Short mmCIF file of C-alpha atoms in Angstrom, two decimals:
data_model
loop_
_atom_site.label_atom_id
_atom_site.label_comp_id
_atom_site.label_asym_id
_atom_site.label_seq_id
_atom_site.Cartn_x
_atom_site.Cartn_y
_atom_site.Cartn_z
CA MET A 1 0.00 0.00 0.00
CA THR A 2 3.03 2.25 0.34
CA SER A 3 4.54 3.13 -3.00
CA ILE A 4 8.22 2.15 -2.89
CA PRO A 5 10.20 2.74 -6.10
CA THR A 6 12.26 0.01 -7.79
CA LEU A 7 15.82 0.87 -8.85
CA LYS A 8 17.90 -1.14 -11.30
CA THR A 9 21.69 -1.24 -11.58
CA GLU A 10 23.94 -3.32 -13.80
CA ARG A 11 23.68 -6.39 -11.57
CA LEU A 12 21.13 -5.56 -8.90
CA ILE A 13 17.54 -4.64 -8.26
CA LEU A 14 16.64 -2.46 -5.29
CA ARG A 15 13.01 -3.24 -4.50
CA ALA A 16 10.51 -3.12 -1.65
CA LEU A 17 11.07 -5.63 1.13
CA GLN A 18 8.40 -8.31 1.21
CA PHE A 19 7.33 -11.00 3.64
CA ASP A 20 9.33 -13.76 1.92
CA ASP A 21 12.55 -11.81 2.55
CA PHE A 22 12.17 -12.19 6.31
CA GLY A 23 13.62 -15.74 6.47
CA PRO A 24 16.98 -14.81 4.90
CA TYR A 25 16.95 -11.51 6.80
CA ALA A 26 16.40 -13.26 10.15
CA ASP A 27 19.15 -15.81 9.36
CA PHE A 28 21.58 -13.00 8.62
CA SER A 29 20.50 -11.06 11.73
CA ALA A 30 21.13 -14.12 13.91
CA SER A 31 24.69 -14.47 12.59
CA ASP A 32 27.92 -12.78 13.63
CA ALA A 33 27.97 -11.11 10.20
CA SER A 34 25.38 -8.63 11.56
CA VAL A 35 27.72 -7.27 14.24
CA PHE A 36 27.88 -3.75 12.75
CA VAL A 37 24.09 -3.44 12.44
CA SER A 38 23.10 -4.12 16.08
CA GLY A 39 23.36 -7.89 15.74
CA PRO A 40 23.43 -10.73 16.35
CA MET A 41 19.77 -10.63 17.36
CA ASP A 42 16.92 -13.06 17.93
CA MET A 43 13.93 -13.45 15.61
CA ARG A 44 11.76 -11.12 17.68
CA SER A 45 14.24 -8.24 17.34
CA ALA A 46 14.93 -9.07 13.69
CA TRP A 47 11.18 -8.79 12.98
CA ARG A 48 11.08 -5.38 14.63
CA HIS A 49 14.04 -4.16 12.57
CA PHE A 50 12.64 -5.66 9.38
CA THR A 51 9.18 -4.13 9.79
CA SER A 52 10.68 -0.79 10.82
CA LEU A 53 12.62 -0.64 7.53
CA ILE A 54 9.32 -0.86 5.65
CA GLY A 55 7.42 1.47 7.96
CA HIS A 56 10.04 4.16 7.50
CA TRP A 57 8.83 4.71 3.93
CA PRO A 58 5.32 5.99 4.70
CA VAL A 59 6.51 7.84 7.80
CA ARG A 60 9.41 9.71 6.16
CA GLY A 61 8.83 9.31 2.42
CA TYR A 62 12.05 7.34 1.90
CA GLY A 63 13.66 4.27 3.38
CA TRP A 64 15.52 1.04 2.74
CA TRP A 65 15.20 -1.45 -0.10
CA ALA A 66 15.89 -5.13 -0.48
CA VAL A 67 19.03 -5.65 -2.58
CA ASP A 68 18.30 -8.50 -4.99
CA ASP A 69 20.87 -10.00 -7.37
CA GLY A 70 18.32 -12.14 -9.19
CA SER A 71 18.66 -15.02 -6.72
CA GLY A 72 16.61 -13.24 -4.05
CA ILE A 73 17.51 -10.86 -1.27
CA VAL A 74 21.26 -10.61 -0.60
CA GLY A 75 21.25 -7.47 1.52
CA THR A 76 19.55 -4.18 2.28
CA CYS A 77 20.37 -0.60 1.43
CA GLY A 78 18.71 2.77 1.73
CA ILE A 79 18.29 6.05 3.50
CA HIS A 80 16.86 6.47 6.97
CA TYR A 81 16.45 9.22 9.50
CA PRO A 82 15.78 8.24 13.11
CA PRO A 83 14.94 11.40 15.10
CA SER A 84 18.01 10.84 17.30
CA HIS A 85 20.28 11.37 14.27
CA LEU A 86 21.40 14.74 12.95
CA GLU A 87 20.38 14.09 9.35
CA PRO A 88 19.29 11.37 6.92
CA GLU A 89 21.82 8.57 6.52
CA LEU A 90 22.73 6.30 3.61
CA GLY A 91 23.44 2.76 4.77
CA TRP A 92 24.11 -0.67 3.29
CA VAL A 93 24.22 -4.24 4.58
CA LEU A 94 25.21 -7.30 2.58
CA PHE A 95 24.60 -10.87 3.67
CA LEU A 96 27.80 -12.87 3.99
CA GLN A 97 27.56 -14.80 0.73
CA ALA A 98 27.15 -11.62 -1.33
CA ARG A 99 30.24 -9.80 -0.06
CA GLY A 100 33.39 -9.17 -2.05
CA LYS A 101 31.61 -8.47 -5.35
CA GLY A 102 31.19 -4.70 -5.13
CA PHE A 103 27.43 -5.05 -4.58
CA ALA A 104 27.37 -2.60 -1.64
CA THR A 105 29.01 0.15 -3.66
CA GLU A 106 26.73 -0.50 -6.63
CA ALA A 107 23.56 -0.50 -4.51
CA ALA A 108 24.53 2.51 -2.40
CA LYS A 109 25.37 4.53 -5.50
CA ALA A 110 21.91 3.83 -6.94
CA ALA A 111 20.25 4.84 -3.68
CA ARG A 112 22.33 8.02 -3.53
CA ASP A 113 21.51 8.92 -7.14
CA TRP A 114 17.80 8.44 -6.33
CA TRP A 115 18.16 10.71 -3.28
CA TYR A 116 19.79 13.48 -5.28
CA ALA A 117 17.24 13.10 -8.08
CA ARG A 118 14.59 14.08 -5.49
CA GLY A 119 16.34 17.44 -5.14
CA GLU A 120 18.30 16.63 -1.99
CA THR A 121 21.82 18.03 -1.79
CA ARG A 122 23.43 16.36 1.22
CA LEU A 123 23.95 12.78 2.42
CA SER A 124 26.18 11.10 4.97
CA SER A 125 26.85 7.60 6.28
CA ASN A 126 27.63 6.78 9.92
CA ILE A 127 30.28 4.07 10.06
CA ALA A 128 32.02 2.40 13.02
CA PHE A 129 35.76 3.09 13.24
CA ASP A 130 36.52 -0.64 13.09
CA ASN A 131 34.13 -1.47 10.23
CA SER A 132 36.80 -1.58 7.56
CA PRO A 133 34.67 -3.19 4.82
CA SER A 134 32.09 -0.39 5.03
CA ILE A 135 34.81 2.27 5.23
CA ALA A 136 36.21 0.86 1.99
CA VAL A 137 32.77 1.19 0.38
CA ALA A 138 32.46 4.80 1.61
CA ARG A 139 35.86 5.62 0.10
CA ARG A 140 34.89 4.05 -3.23
CA LEU A 141 31.77 6.24 -3.16
CA GLY A 142 33.98 9.31 -2.70
CA ALA A 143 32.84 10.02 0.87
CA THR A 144 35.17 11.59 3.45
CA THR A 145 35.17 11.83 7.26
CA ASP A 146 36.51 14.26 9.84
CA GLY A 147 36.89 11.31 12.25
CA VAL A 148 34.90 12.99 15.04
CA PRO A 149 32.82 10.51 17.10
CA LEU A 150 29.06 11.02 16.71
CA ALA A 151 26.99 12.25 19.64
CA HIS A 152 24.41 9.47 19.19
CA ASN A 153 27.01 6.75 18.70
CA ARG A 154 30.58 7.32 19.90
CA ASP A 155 31.81 4.27 17.96
CA CYS A 156 31.00 5.91 14.62
CA SER A 157 31.99 8.93 12.60
CA ALA A 158 30.02 10.54 9.78
CA TRP A 159 31.24 10.06 6.20
CA LEU A 160 30.01 12.91 4.01
CA HIS A 161 29.20 11.97 0.43
CA PRO A 162 30.01 14.18 -2.54
CA GLY A 163 27.02 16.34 -3.48
CA PRO A 164 24.86 15.89 -6.58
CA GLU A 165 27.26 17.78 -8.82
CA GLY A 166 30.16 15.52 -7.77
CA THR A 167 28.42 12.26 -8.58
CA LEU A 168 27.19 12.85 -12.11
CA MET B 1 -5.15 -1.90 -0.35
CA THR B 2 -6.18 1.43 1.06
CA PRO B 3 -5.36 1.74 4.73
CA PRO B 4 -8.60 1.79 6.73
CA THR B 5 -9.79 4.47 9.12
CA LEU B 6 -12.26 3.37 11.79
CA THR B 7 -14.49 5.68 13.76
CA THR B 8 -16.18 5.11 17.09
CA GLU B 9 -18.37 7.38 19.18
CA ARG B 10 -15.38 9.32 20.54
CA LEU B 11 -12.33 8.12 18.61
CA THR B 12 -10.78 7.94 15.19
CA LEU B 13 -8.55 4.92 14.57
CA ARG B 14 -6.04 5.82 11.86
CA LEU B 15 -2.60 4.72 10.71
CA PRO B 16 0.36 6.28 12.55
CA ASP B 17 2.29 9.08 10.89
CA MET B 18 5.04 11.50 11.85
CA GLN B 19 2.76 13.86 13.82
CA ASP B 20 2.19 11.04 16.33
CA TRP B 21 5.87 10.50 17.08
CA PRO B 22 6.29 12.91 20.05
CA ALA B 23 3.35 11.38 21.95
CA TYR B 24 4.44 7.86 21.05
CA ARG B 25 8.02 8.51 22.21
CA ALA B 26 6.80 9.99 25.50
CA PHE B 27 4.56 7.01 26.19
CA TYR B 28 7.25 4.46 25.41
CA ALA B 29 9.71 6.31 27.68
CA SER B 30 7.27 6.00 30.58
CA ASP B 31 6.77 3.27 33.13
CA ALA B 32 3.34 2.66 31.61
CA THR B 33 5.06 0.33 29.11
CA ARG B 34 6.49 -1.93 31.82
CA PHE B 35 4.23 -4.83 30.83
CA THR B 36 5.38 -4.74 27.20
CA GLY B 37 9.15 -4.55 27.61
CA GLY B 38 9.50 -0.85 28.45
CA PRO B 39 10.48 1.79 29.31
CA TYR B 40 12.26 2.30 25.98
CA GLU B 41 15.07 4.63 24.88
CA PRO B 42 14.04 6.99 22.03
CA LYS B 43 16.09 4.91 19.56
CA GLN B 44 14.16 1.73 20.44
CA ALA B 45 10.86 3.61 20.50
CA TRP B 46 11.51 4.87 16.97
CA SER B 47 12.16 1.34 15.80
CA LEU B 48 8.84 0.22 17.33
CA PHE B 49 7.03 3.21 15.83
CA ALA B 50 8.29 2.54 12.32
CA ALA B 51 7.75 -1.20 12.83
CA ASP B 52 4.09 -0.64 13.76
CA ARG B 53 3.63 1.16 10.46
CA GLY B 54 5.59 -1.41 8.44
CA HIS B 55 3.46 -4.29 9.70
CA TRP B 56 0.57 -2.93 7.62
CA ASP B 57 2.51 -3.32 4.37
CA LEU B 58 3.67 -6.84 5.19
CA LYS B 59 0.47 -8.30 6.57
CA GLY B 60 -2.36 -6.02 5.43
CA PHE B 61 -3.31 -5.29 9.02
CA GLY B 62 -1.65 -3.63 11.96
CA TRP B 63 -1.95 -1.08 14.73
CA PHE B 64 -3.90 2.15 14.62
CA MET B 65 -3.29 5.36 16.51
CA LEU B 66 -6.28 6.43 18.61
CA ASP B 67 -7.17 10.07 18.13
CA ASP B 68 -9.83 11.78 20.27
CA GLY B 69 -9.61 15.02 18.34
CA SER B 70 -6.73 16.37 20.45
CA GLY B 71 -4.13 14.12 18.79
CA ALA B 72 -2.83 10.62 19.59
CA VAL B 73 -4.09 9.29 22.93
CA GLY B 74 -3.19 5.63 22.52
CA ALA B 75 -2.77 2.78 20.07
CA CYS B 76 -4.65 -0.38 19.27
CA GLY B 77 -4.74 -3.02 16.59
CA LEU B 78 -3.90 -6.48 15.31
CA HIS B 79 -0.47 -7.91 14.71
CA HIS B 80 1.17 -11.26 14.08
CA PRO B 81 4.93 -11.30 14.55
CA PRO B 82 6.48 -14.68 13.65
CA HIS B 83 7.45 -15.49 17.24
CA GLN B 84 3.80 -15.42 18.32
CA ALA B 85 1.51 -18.38 17.68
CA GLU B 86 -1.65 -16.45 16.75
CA ILE B 87 -2.97 -13.10 15.60
CA GLU B 88 -3.12 -10.80 18.60
CA ILE B 89 -5.22 -7.77 19.35
CA GLY B 90 -3.55 -5.31 21.70
CA TRP B 91 -4.24 -1.86 23.09
CA ASN B 92 -2.71 0.88 25.16
CA THR B 93 -3.91 4.26 26.30
CA PHE B 94 -1.47 7.06 27.01
CA PRO B 95 -1.54 8.06 30.73
CA ALA B 96 -3.34 11.41 30.21
CA ALA B 97 -6.27 9.64 28.51
CA GLN B 98 -6.68 6.67 30.83
CA GLY B 99 -9.85 5.98 32.81
CA LYS B 100 -12.23 7.02 30.04
CA GLY B 101 -12.88 3.63 28.50
CA TYR B 102 -10.98 4.52 25.33
CA ALA B 103 -9.13 1.18 25.16
CA THR B 104 -12.35 -0.83 25.27
CA GLU B 105 -14.05 1.46 22.75
CA ALA B 106 -11.12 1.27 20.32
CA ALA B 107 -10.43 -2.44 20.74
CA SER B 108 -14.09 -3.27 20.17
CA ALA B 109 -13.98 -1.45 16.81
CA ALA B 110 -10.62 -2.98 15.91
CA LEU B 111 -11.94 -6.45 16.72
CA ASP B 112 -15.05 -5.99 14.55
CA TRP B 113 -12.78 -4.93 11.73
CA GLY B 114 -10.29 -7.71 12.53
CA TRP B 115 -12.81 -10.46 11.75
CA THR B 116 -13.06 -9.04 8.22
CA VAL B 117 -9.30 -9.26 7.52
CA THR B 118 -8.63 -12.75 8.89
CA ASP B 119 -10.54 -16.02 8.72
CA ALA B 120 -8.93 -17.25 11.95
CA PRO B 121 -11.48 -18.83 14.33
CA ARG B 122 -10.11 -16.77 17.19
CA ILE B 123 -7.99 -13.72 17.93
CA VAL B 124 -6.00 -13.65 21.16
CA SER B 125 -4.61 -11.09 23.57
CA TYR B 126 -1.37 -11.99 25.35
CA ILE B 127 -1.65 -10.15 28.67
CA ASP B 128 0.91 -10.06 31.48
CA ARG B 129 -0.50 -11.82 34.55
CA ASP B 130 0.05 -8.63 36.62
CA ASN B 131 -1.58 -6.27 34.13
CA GLY B 132 -4.98 -5.97 35.79
CA ALA B 133 -6.07 -2.95 33.75
CA SER B 134 -5.60 -4.77 30.46
CA LYS B 135 -7.33 -7.89 31.73
CA ALA B 136 -10.31 -5.72 32.71
CA VAL B 137 -10.49 -4.45 29.11
CA ALA B 138 -10.32 -8.03 27.79
CA LYS B 139 -13.22 -9.02 30.05
CA LYS B 140 -15.30 -6.07 28.86
CA LEU B 141 -14.65 -7.18 25.29
CA GLY B 142 -16.03 -10.62 26.16
CA ALA B 143 -12.70 -12.46 26.06
CA SER B 144 -11.90 -15.30 28.43
CA TRP B 145 -8.80 -16.94 29.87
CA THR B 146 -8.71 -20.73 30.09
CA GLY B 147 -5.49 -20.98 32.11
CA GLU B 148 -3.15 -21.23 29.11
CA MET B 149 0.08 -19.22 29.08
CA ALA B 150 1.77 -17.88 25.91
CA THR B 151 4.50 -20.07 24.43
CA HIS B 152 6.63 -16.99 23.65
CA ASP B 153 6.30 -15.46 27.15
CA ALA B 154 5.59 -17.54 30.27
CA ASP B 155 4.28 -14.45 32.12
CA CYS B 156 1.50 -13.80 29.58
CA GLU B 157 -1.98 -15.25 29.81
CA ILE B 158 -3.77 -16.10 26.56
CA TRP B 159 -7.11 -14.26 26.51
CA ILE B 160 -9.33 -15.59 23.74
CA HIS B 161 -11.75 -13.63 21.58
CA GLU B 162 -13.95 -16.17 19.76
CA ARG B 163 -15.17 -15.32 16.27
CA PRO B 164 -18.83 -14.25 16.55
CA ALA B 165 -21.28 -16.78 15.14
#
């Protein structure tokens, strides 16, 4: 009932999360691979996170997509803005089997392009200091950080993305 | 589907949106949520708030905000998270609006509507054994407890609403 756009990249589709995605999502959330996104967590917490990703769309007008490589969901990516944060954030999560292929960079770039196409001019990503895979993605996307710990999460700093004119 | 809006004598039951967030956050930060896992930090409350809204898209039913004309005064609706055995109807009234019978009024409307979105023979309410106020609402709605406890929470009684004949 909420209209969530579908984005296509060379290898991926970013589409609305649906009920059938919850199984793979819960498996990932229960694994150590979810350590940088509040995990590992039990099914009850995973359901809350999963449904909150979808509910963010009608509440804010934007949100997170399922990242699908044609085999089904292999991760999630999108833009969210919890009120405790300073501004909207671009984030990405890949399930273990889909890592090492450049999918996160490809998905995040599509989400960022979509954001700027709406007329937005600023976007950042909050990344833990020891999350080196995500830091590598941020660098590939051209983002930079001042290294200052965030007020709402002292383990992270904000990585500021290049603006619309720098990503054409 | 188009999200429903239900109206009762005194209340409008509508889907949550951003204007409801301050009242929702305040309620979830209060001790009034002690029977449902609270009090909650704002970060957790936001996750619950967005999750309440997202449940509608996944399942076609969910929780409404209760609005008495002054803004959000509580919440009520149906949900079915995978860790729970059956579809549940739940309710809460924010402290400033308690004692007016709003929960019963809203839950009665939500239950009538609930029978139209599920063909389940019964809808349940999982209620903490110490939550006397909620059990009083369940009784007013005509629900009964047979002594069964919830499989997902040993402290919760299973109050049963039978589908009307």
